[in-house]
Amino acid sequence: MKFIETRGNEGKKPAKVNFSYAILNPSASFGGLYVPEYLPKLDKDFFKNAKNDNYKEFTKKILSKFEIDIDEDVINNALSLYDNFEDGKNPVPLSKIEDDLYINELYHGPTKAFKDMALQPFGYILSDLARKQKQNYLILAATSGDTGPATLDTFSNKENIKVACMYPDGGTSDVQRLQMVTMNGKNLKVLGIVGNFDDAQNALKMLLASERFRDELEKQNIKLSAANSVNFGRIIFQIIYHMYAYVSLLKKQNTHEFYSIVPSGNFGNALGAYYAKKMGLPIRKILIASNINNILSDLINKGIYDLRGRKLLKTTSPAMDILISSNVERVLYDKFGSKRCKELMDDLREKKYYELSKNELESLREDFDAIYCDDNFAKNTIKKYVNKDYIMDPHTATTLKAYENLREDSIPTIACSTAQWTKFAPTMLNAIKDDEKKYSDEVALQEFSKALHVEIPKSISELFQKDIVHDKVVEKQDIEKEILDFIKA
Ligand SMILES: *Cc1c(COP(=O)(O)O)cnc(C)c1O
């Protein structure tokens, strides 16, 4: 299968590329993204027939439909990384918490967030390509807290790879920050940025598109790629767990369709659900959950993506504190084509907003609905389910708002759970104690775990004893220089 560009081709880059090219060079013409030329279709009984497949077998079946240019032994090795998840046989357990509500637990990987689902195999495949081409790569990552640790984990000490990871200083939890700044690896650079996630992601996009930066790297014989979900190499693995959740659901309950709820920020997880639906997964609708940074729910409800006068607000679901949501572009391309997609993206850049026509909005709403909630709702939801013996993190809690308000029928519903509670312990403790005190992560982890008799994984508790190896916090304008100094060192 070939990959094409969301904003059309400017005549410098190839018009169609292979998978390996798209993941090594994720920046497409006019600042666009790579997308598959078409989506493979699965037949009606595909999911029923998959009920004896384990996760790896199932994943191989889906990957083979995409006919990507990656050798089978490489794919096998990449998928064997799922063996390191908590339950090697099933990295993505499905838990039932209401008669018609299931939680797709995507956070059982090494860094305890759903980012591992894609970054573990993606990191292996990318490193293998670099090693075989004997080409050095710099991988950029901008993170709101979970992409960073997962990226550093997957690329740590890999040959031919260097990683520069940027996080918003003060915008992540202590655990998330420690997961990054204590990460050893000669090939890793972690930078705190004075600013928020949008600033970090903007810096990443600027560097990806900057010829000067590229030339500087070229002098050191280094090429540039990115680990954010702008990279299709992440999206391909994020299609699969939505499908596997349905296979697991069918083993518990017979149904012809289901609702999917996705707590969304950069929209990669939701895009995975959308592609899965287009390939034949019987999702009635994808319900998007946002926090009070509700730019996505405004788009889906009103047809307008509007940055004017908006400021990013800090919430207890920081991974969703985003205003510039990169993967919406891939849906716009899929529905309206590259010409219109470029027009909308140009509007956003030049006028700080774009508006869909009535027909376009209707088309978007055929697949999506959306709602947002505030921190209080999330806190109350955490408490409510703790009392029912189920622990969910603050991001997962936002999905309950959609469950309660957006469903037209009480058909089975699968909500994505995107992180383990241990990454956001102060909020968890505030929720069960119904207080507003500022706890440190370390204290909150201990107290919450004692109160509920749940274990803290060693990988989390030992973070507080580790040495801090990355202590730089820099202004936006100094990012490029910091990264070049790291490269030359
Ligand atoms: C990244 C992340 C999200 C948002 O996912 P997107 O694919 O960026 O929409 C939600 N919750 C958690 C915990 C995350 O780490």
Coordinates of C-alpha atoms and ligand atoms in Angstrom, one line a residue:
M1 CA 0.0 0.0 0.0
K2 CA 1.1 3.6 -0.7
F3 CA 0.7 6.7 1.4
I4 CA -0.4 10.1 0.2
E5 CA -0.6 13.6 1.6
T6 CA -3.5 15.4 3.3
R7 CA -2.8 18.8 1.7
G8 CA -1.8 17.6 -1.7
N9 CA 1.6 17.5 -3.3
E10 CA 3.8 20.5 -3.9
G11 CA 6.0 18.8 -6.6
K12 CA 9.1 18.4 -4.5
K13 CA 8.3 15.3 -2.5
P14 CA 7.3 12.1 -4.1
A15 CA 3.5 11.9 -4.7
K16 CA 3.1 8.5 -3.3
V17 CA 5.4 6.8 -0.7
N18 CA 5.8 3.5 1.1
F19 CA 5.1 3.0 4.7
S20 CA 8.7 3.1 5.7
Y21 CA 9.2 6.4 3.9
A22 CA 6.1 7.9 5.6
I23 CA 7.3 7.0 9.1
L24 CA 10.9 8.1 8.5
N25 CA 9.8 11.4 6.9
P26 CA 6.4 12.2 8.6
S27 CA 6.2 15.8 7.3
A28 CA 4.3 16.0 4.0
S29 CA 3.9 18.8 1.5
F30 CA 2.5 22.1 2.7
G31 CA 3.0 21.0 6.3
G32 CA 0.4 18.1 5.8
L33 CA 0.4 14.5 7.0
Y34 CA 0.7 11.1 5.4
V35 CA -2.4 9.0 5.1
P36 CA -3.0 5.6 3.5
E37 CA -4.2 5.8 -0.1
Y38 CA -7.2 3.6 0.8
L39 CA -8.4 1.7 3.8
P40 CA -8.6 -2.1 3.5
K41 CA -12.0 -3.5 4.1
L42 CA -12.8 -6.4 6.4
D43 CA -15.7 -8.7 5.7
K44 CA -18.7 -9.1 7.8
D45 CA -17.6 -12.2 9.8
F46 CA -14.0 -11.1 10.3
F47 CA -14.4 -10.2 14.0
K48 CA -16.5 -13.3 14.9
N49 CA -13.9 -15.5 13.2
A50 CA -11.1 -13.9 15.2
K51 CA -12.4 -14.9 18.6
N52 CA -9.6 -17.4 19.2
D53 CA -6.8 -15.0 18.1
N54 CA -4.5 -13.7 20.7
Y55 CA -3.6 -10.0 20.4
K56 CA -0.4 -10.6 18.4
E57 CA -2.1 -12.9 15.9
F58 CA -4.9 -10.5 15.5
T59 CA -2.5 -7.6 15.0
K60 CA -0.6 -9.5 12.3
K61 CA -3.8 -10.1 10.4
I62 CA -4.7 -6.4 10.3
L63 CA -1.1 -5.3 9.4
S64 CA -1.1 -7.8 6.5
K65 CA -4.1 -6.0 5.1
F66 CA -2.1 -2.8 4.9
E67 CA 0.6 -4.5 2.9
I68 CA 3.3 -2.4 4.5
D69 CA 7.0 -2.6 3.3
I70 CA 8.3 -4.1 6.6
D71 CA 9.7 -7.6 6.8
E72 CA 7.7 -10.3 8.6
D73 CA 10.5 -11.1 11.1
V74 CA 10.8 -7.4 12.0
I75 CA 7.0 -7.2 12.6
N76 CA 7.2 -10.4 14.7
N77 CA 10.0 -8.9 16.8
A78 CA 8.1 -5.6 17.2
L79 CA 5.0 -7.4 18.3
S80 CA 6.8 -9.6 20.8
L81 CA 7.3 -6.4 22.9
Y82 CA 3.6 -6.9 23.9
D83 CA 4.9 -9.9 25.9
N84 CA 6.4 -7.4 28.3
F85 CA 3.0 -5.9 29.2
E86 CA 1.4 -6.9 32.5
D87 CA -0.4 -9.8 30.9
G88 CA 1.7 -10.9 28.0
K89 CA -1.2 -13.0 26.5
N90 CA -3.6 -10.0 26.5
P91 CA -2.0 -6.6 26.7
V92 CA -5.5 -5.0 26.5
P93 CA -8.0 -6.5 29.0
L94 CA -11.6 -5.4 28.7
S95 CA -13.4 -4.8 32.0
K96 CA -17.1 -4.6 32.5
I97 CA -18.2 -1.8 34.8
E98 CA -21.9 -1.4 33.9
D99 CA -24.3 -3.8 32.2
D100 CA -23.6 -2.1 28.9
L101 CA -20.3 -0.4 29.6
Y102 CA -16.9 -1.9 29.1
I103 CA -13.5 -0.3 29.7
N104 CA -10.7 -1.0 27.2
E105 CA -7.7 -0.9 29.4
L106 CA -4.9 0.3 27.2
Y107 CA -2.4 1.3 29.8
H108 CA -0.7 -2.0 30.9
G109 CA 2.6 -1.3 29.1
P110 CA 6.0 -0.3 30.5
T111 CA 5.1 3.4 31.1
K112 CA 1.5 2.9 32.2
A113 CA -0.2 5.0 29.5
F114 CA -1.9 3.9 26.2
K115 CA 1.0 5.5 24.2
D116 CA 3.0 2.3 24.8
M117 CA 0.5 0.3 22.6
A118 CA 1.8 2.0 19.5
L119 CA 5.2 3.3 20.6
Q120 CA 6.6 0.0 21.6
P121 CA 6.3 -1.7 18.2
F122 CA 6.7 1.6 16.3
G123 CA 10.0 2.3 18.1
Y124 CA 11.3 -1.2 17.2
I125 CA 10.4 -0.9 13.5
L126 CA 11.8 2.6 13.1
S127 CA 15.1 1.7 14.8
D128 CA 15.4 -1.4 12.7
L129 CA 15.0 0.7 9.5
A130 CA 17.6 3.2 10.7
R131 CA 20.1 0.5 11.6
K132 CA 19.6 -1.4 8.3
Q133 CA 20.0 1.8 6.2
K134 CA 23.0 2.7 8.4
Q135 CA 21.4 6.1 8.7
N136 CA 21.3 8.2 11.9
Y137 CA 18.0 9.7 12.9
L138 CA 17.0 12.3 15.3
I139 CA 13.5 11.6 16.6
L140 CA 11.6 14.6 18.0
A141 CA 8.8 14.1 20.5
A142 CA 6.6 16.8 22.1
T143 CA 4.6 15.6 25.0
S144 CA 1.8 16.6 27.3
G145 CA 3.1 13.9 29.7
D146 CA 2.7 10.4 28.3
T147 CA 4.2 10.4 24.8
G148 CA 7.5 11.5 26.3
P149 CA 8.1 8.5 28.7
A150 CA 6.8 6.0 26.1
T151 CA 9.1 7.4 23.4
L152 CA 12.2 7.5 25.6
D153 CA 11.5 3.9 26.8
T154 CA 11.1 2.5 23.3
F155 CA 14.2 4.3 21.8
S156 CA 16.6 4.2 24.8
N157 CA 20.1 3.0 23.7
K158 CA 18.9 2.1 20.2
E159 CA 21.6 2.2 17.6
N160 CA 21.5 5.0 15.0
I161 CA 18.8 6.8 17.0
K162 CA 18.9 10.0 19.1
V163 CA 15.8 11.4 20.8
A164 CA 15.0 14.9 21.8
C165 CA 11.9 15.1 23.9
M166 CA 10.1 18.4 24.9
Y167 CA 7.6 18.7 27.8
P168 CA 5.8 21.7 29.2
D169 CA 7.5 22.6 32.5
G170 CA 4.8 22.4 35.2
G171 CA 2.3 20.9 32.7
T172 CA 2.8 17.2 33.7
S173 CA 2.4 15.2 36.9
D174 CA 5.5 14.5 39.0
V175 CA 5.5 10.9 38.0
Q176 CA 5.3 11.7 34.3
R177 CA 8.2 14.2 34.7
L178 CA 10.3 11.8 36.7
Q179 CA 9.7 9.1 34.1
M180 CA 11.4 11.4 31.6
V181 CA 14.1 13.2 33.6
T182 CA 15.4 10.1 35.2
M183 CA 15.6 8.1 32.0
N184 CA 19.2 7.0 31.3
G185 CA 20.4 6.6 27.8
K186 CA 23.3 8.3 26.0
N187 CA 21.1 8.9 23.0
L188 CA 18.3 10.8 24.9
K189 CA 17.8 14.5 25.5
V190 CA 14.9 15.7 27.6
L191 CA 14.0 19.4 27.7
G192 CA 11.5 21.3 29.8
I193 CA 9.9 24.1 27.9
V194 CA 8.6 27.4 29.3
G195 CA 5.1 27.1 27.8
N196 CA 2.3 24.6 27.3
F197 CA 1.8 21.5 25.2
D198 CA 0.7 23.5 22.1
D199 CA 4.0 25.4 22.4
A200 CA 6.0 22.2 22.6
Q201 CA 4.1 20.7 19.6
N202 CA 4.5 23.9 17.6
A203 CA 8.2 23.9 18.2
L204 CA 8.3 20.3 17.0
K205 CA 6.4 21.1 13.8
M206 CA 8.6 24.1 13.1
L207 CA 11.7 22.1 13.5
L208 CA 10.3 19.3 11.3
A209 CA 9.6 21.8 8.6
S210 CA 12.8 24.0 9.0
E211 CA 15.3 23.7 6.2
R212 CA 18.0 25.4 8.2
F213 CA 17.6 22.8 11.0
R214 CA 17.6 20.0 8.5
D215 CA 20.8 21.4 6.9
E216 CA 22.5 21.6 10.3
L217 CA 21.6 17.9 11.0
E218 CA 22.6 16.9 7.5
K219 CA 26.1 18.2 8.3
Q220 CA 26.3 15.7 11.1
N221 CA 24.8 13.1 8.7
I222 CA 21.6 12.9 10.7
K223 CA 18.0 12.8 9.4
L224 CA 14.9 13.9 11.2
S225 CA 11.7 12.1 12.2
A226 CA 9.0 12.4 14.9
A227 CA 7.3 10.2 17.4
N228 CA 4.1 12.1 17.8
S229 CA 0.9 10.9 16.3
V230 CA 1.5 13.1 13.3
N231 CA 3.5 9.9 12.4
F232 CA 1.3 7.3 10.7
G233 CA 3.5 4.6 12.2
R234 CA 1.7 5.3 15.5
I235 CA -1.8 5.5 14.0
I236 CA -1.6 2.0 12.4
F237 CA -1.2 0.4 15.8
Q238 CA -3.9 2.5 17.3
I239 CA -6.5 1.1 14.9
I240 CA -6.0 -2.4 16.1
Y241 CA -7.0 -2.3 19.8
H242 CA -10.4 -0.8 18.9
M243 CA -11.0 -3.8 16.8
Y244 CA -9.7 -6.3 19.4
A245 CA -11.9 -4.8 22.1
Y246 CA -14.9 -5.7 19.9
V247 CA -13.5 -9.3 19.5
S248 CA -13.3 -9.5 23.3
L249 CA -16.8 -8.0 23.7
L250 CA -18.2 -10.6 21.4
K251 CA -16.9 -13.3 23.8
K252 CA -18.9 -11.8 26.6
Q253 CA -22.0 -10.6 24.8
N254 CA -23.6 -11.0 21.4
T255 CA -24.1 -7.7 19.6
H256 CA -24.1 -6.2 16.1
E257 CA -22.7 -2.9 17.0
F258 CA -21.3 -0.7 19.8
Y259 CA -20.5 2.8 20.8
S260 CA -16.8 3.7 21.2
I261 CA -15.9 6.5 23.6
V262 CA -12.4 8.1 23.3
P263 CA -10.9 10.7 25.7
S264 CA -9.2 12.9 23.2
G265 CA -6.4 15.4 22.8
N266 CA -4.3 15.2 19.7
F267 CA -7.1 12.9 18.2
G268 CA -4.8 10.0 17.4
N269 CA -6.7 7.5 19.4
A270 CA -10.0 8.7 18.0
L271 CA -8.6 8.6 14.4
G272 CA -7.7 5.0 15.0
A273 CA -11.3 4.3 15.9
Y274 CA -12.5 6.2 12.8
Y275 CA -10.2 4.2 10.5
A276 CA -11.3 1.0 12.2
K277 CA -15.0 2.0 11.6
K278 CA -14.3 2.6 8.0
M279 CA -12.6 -0.7 7.6
G280 CA -15.7 -2.4 8.9
L281 CA -15.7 -2.4 12.7
P282 CA -19.4 -1.9 13.6
I283 CA -19.1 1.3 15.7
R284 CA -22.5 3.1 15.8
K285 CA -20.7 6.3 16.6
I286 CA -17.4 7.5 18.1
L287 CA -18.1 9.6 21.1
I288 CA -15.4 12.1 21.8
A289 CA -14.8 13.1 25.4
S290 CA -12.9 16.4 26.1
N291 CA -12.2 18.4 29.2
I292 CA -12.9 22.2 29.4
N293 CA -10.4 22.7 26.6
N294 CA -13.4 21.8 24.5
I295 CA -12.2 22.8 21.0
L296 CA -13.0 19.3 19.7
S297 CA -16.5 19.1 21.1
D298 CA -17.2 22.6 19.6
L299 CA -16.0 21.4 16.2
I300 CA -18.2 18.3 16.3
N301 CA -21.2 20.1 17.7
K302 CA -21.0 23.4 15.9
G303 CA -18.8 22.9 12.9
I304 CA -16.3 25.5 13.9
Y305 CA -12.7 25.1 15.0
D306 CA -11.9 28.4 16.6
L307 CA -8.7 29.4 18.3
R308 CA -9.6 33.1 18.5
G309 CA -9.5 34.4 22.1
R310 CA -8.9 30.9 23.5
K311 CA -6.3 30.1 26.1
L312 CA -5.2 26.7 27.1
L313 CA -6.6 25.9 30.6
K314 CA -4.9 23.5 33.1
T315 CA -7.1 20.6 34.1
T316 CA -6.7 17.4 36.1
S317 CA -6.6 15.5 32.7
P318 CA -3.4 17.2 31.4
A319 CA -2.9 14.8 28.4
M320 CA -6.1 16.4 27.0
D321 CA -5.0 20.0 27.6
I322 CA -4.5 20.7 23.9
L323 CA -6.0 23.3 21.5
I324 CA -4.2 22.3 18.3
S325 CA -5.3 18.8 17.7
S326 CA -3.2 17.4 14.9
N327 CA -5.1 14.4 13.7
V328 CA -8.4 16.1 13.0
E329 CA -6.7 16.9 9.7
R330 CA -6.6 13.3 8.7
V331 CA -10.4 13.0 9.1
L332 CA -11.0 16.3 7.2
Y333 CA -8.8 14.9 4.4
D334 CA -10.7 11.6 4.4
K335 CA -14.1 13.2 4.2
F336 CA -13.5 16.3 2.1
G337 CA -10.3 15.6 0.0
S338 CA -6.9 17.3 -0.1
K339 CA -8.0 20.6 -1.7
R340 CA -10.6 21.4 1.0
C341 CA -8.4 20.0 3.7
K342 CA -5.6 22.4 2.7
E343 CA -8.0 25.3 2.6
L344 CA -9.3 24.6 6.1
M345 CA -5.7 24.2 7.5
D346 CA -4.6 27.4 5.8
D347 CA -7.6 29.2 7.4
L348 CA -6.6 27.9 10.8
R349 CA -3.1 29.2 10.3
E350 CA -4.0 32.5 8.8
K351 CA -7.3 33.4 10.5
K352 CA -7.1 31.2 13.7
Y353 CA -10.3 29.4 12.8
Y354 CA -12.1 27.4 10.1
E355 CA -15.7 26.7 9.6
L356 CA -17.3 23.6 8.0
S357 CA -20.3 24.0 5.7
K358 CA -23.7 22.5 6.9
N359 CA -23.2 19.4 4.7
E360 CA -19.6 18.9 5.9
L361 CA -20.7 19.1 9.6
E362 CA -23.5 16.6 8.9
S363 CA -20.9 14.3 7.4
L364 CA -18.7 14.6 10.4
R365 CA -21.6 13.9 12.7
E366 CA -22.4 10.7 11.0
D367 CA -19.3 9.3 12.6
F368 CA -18.7 11.4 15.7
D369 CA -20.5 13.1 18.5
A370 CA -18.8 14.9 21.4
I371 CA -19.2 16.3 24.9
Y372 CA -16.9 17.8 27.5
C373 CA -16.8 17.8 31.3
D374 CA -15.1 19.8 34.0
D375 CA -12.7 18.6 36.7
N376 CA -15.5 18.3 39.2
F377 CA -17.3 15.8 37.0
A378 CA -14.2 13.7 36.6
K379 CA -13.5 13.8 40.4
N380 CA -17.0 12.7 41.2
T381 CA -16.9 10.0 38.6
I382 CA -13.6 8.6 40.0
K383 CA -15.2 8.5 43.5
K384 CA -18.4 6.9 42.3
Y385 CA -16.5 4.0 40.6
V386 CA -14.0 3.6 43.5
N387 CA -17.1 2.9 45.5
K388 CA -18.1 0.3 42.9
D389 CA -14.6 -1.2 43.2
Y390 CA -13.2 0.1 39.9
I391 CA -10.3 2.5 39.7
M392 CA -10.1 4.8 36.7
D393 CA -7.7 7.7 36.1
P394 CA -8.9 11.3 35.5
H395 CA -8.8 11.0 31.7
T396 CA -10.8 7.8 31.6
A397 CA -13.3 9.5 34.0
T398 CA -14.2 12.1 31.3
T399 CA -15.7 9.3 29.1
L400 CA -18.5 8.8 31.6
K401 CA -20.0 12.1 30.6
A402 CA -20.4 10.8 27.0
Y403 CA -21.7 7.5 28.3
E404 CA -24.4 9.3 30.3
N405 CA -25.4 11.9 27.8
L406 CA -24.7 11.0 24.2
R407 CA -26.0 7.5 23.6
E408 CA -29.3 7.3 21.7
D409 CA -29.7 3.5 22.5
S410 CA -28.4 1.5 25.3
I411 CA -26.3 -0.8 23.1
P412 CA -22.9 -2.0 24.5
T413 CA -20.3 0.7 24.8
I414 CA -16.6 0.5 25.0
A415 CA -14.7 3.4 26.6
C416 CA -10.9 3.7 26.2
S417 CA -8.9 3.9 29.4
T418 CA -5.8 5.7 28.6
A419 CA -3.6 5.8 31.7
Q420 CA -3.1 4.1 35.0
W421 CA -4.2 6.0 38.2
T422 CA -0.6 6.0 39.4
K423 CA 0.4 8.7 37.0
F424 CA -2.2 11.1 38.5
A425 CA -2.2 10.2 42.2
P426 CA -2.9 13.6 43.7
T427 CA -6.1 14.0 41.7
M428 CA -7.1 10.4 42.7
L429 CA -6.6 11.2 46.3
N430 CA -8.5 14.5 46.1
A431 CA -11.4 12.5 44.5
I432 CA -11.7 9.9 47.2
K433 CA -11.1 12.3 50.1
D434 CA -13.3 15.0 48.5
D435 CA -10.7 17.6 49.3
E436 CA -8.7 20.2 47.3
K437 CA -5.4 19.9 49.1
K438 CA -2.2 19.9 47.1
Y439 CA -0.5 16.5 47.7
S440 CA 2.8 15.6 46.2
D441 CA 2.6 12.5 43.9
E442 CA 4.8 10.6 46.3
V443 CA 2.5 11.1 49.3
A444 CA -0.7 10.7 47.2
L445 CA 0.5 7.4 45.8
Q446 CA 1.2 6.0 49.3
E447 CA -2.1 7.3 50.7
F448 CA -4.3 6.1 47.9
S449 CA -2.7 2.8 47.7
K450 CA -3.1 2.2 51.4
A451 CA -6.7 3.4 51.4
L452 CA -7.7 1.1 48.6
H453 CA -5.3 -1.7 49.1
V454 CA -3.9 -1.5 45.5
E455 CA -0.3 -1.9 44.7
I456 CA 2.0 0.7 43.2
P457 CA 4.0 -0.9 40.4
K458 CA 7.7 -0.9 41.1
S459 CA 8.5 1.0 38.0
I460 CA 6.5 3.9 39.5
S461 CA 7.5 3.8 43.1
E462 CA 11.3 3.5 42.3
L463 CA 11.1 6.8 40.3
F464 CA 11.4 8.8 43.5
Q465 CA 14.8 7.3 44.3
K466 CA 16.4 7.7 40.9
D467 CA 18.9 10.3 40.0
I468 CA 17.7 13.2 37.8
V469 CA 19.8 13.1 34.6
H470 CA 18.0 15.8 32.6
D471 CA 17.5 19.1 34.4
K472 CA 17.3 21.7 31.6
V473 CA 14.3 24.0 31.3
V474 CA 14.5 26.4 28.3
E475 CA 12.7 29.2 26.6
K476 CA 11.1 28.3 23.2
Q477 CA 13.6 30.3 21.2
D478 CA 16.5 28.3 22.7
I479 CA 15.1 24.8 21.8
E480 CA 16.9 24.5 18.5
K481 CA 20.2 25.5 19.9
E482 CA 19.9 23.0 22.8
I483 CA 19.1 20.2 20.4
L484 CA 22.0 21.0 18.1
D485 CA 24.4 21.2 21.0
F486 CA 23.2 17.7 22.1
I487 CA 23.6 16.4 18.6
K488 CA 27.2 17.7 18.3
A489 CA 28.3 16.5 21.7
Ligands
LIG1 C1 -2.3 11.0 24.9 C2 -3.4 10.8 25.9 C3 -4.8 11.1 25.6 C4 -5.2 11.8 24.3 O1 -5.0 10.9 23.2 P1 -4.9 11.5 21.7 O2 -4.7 10.3 20.9 O3 -3.8 12.5 21.7 O4 -6.3 12.1 21.5 C5 -5.7 10.9 26.6 N1 -5.4 10.4 27.8 C6 -4.1 10.1 28.1 C7 -3.8 9.5 29.5 C8 -3.1 10.3 27.2 O5 -1.8 10.0 27.5

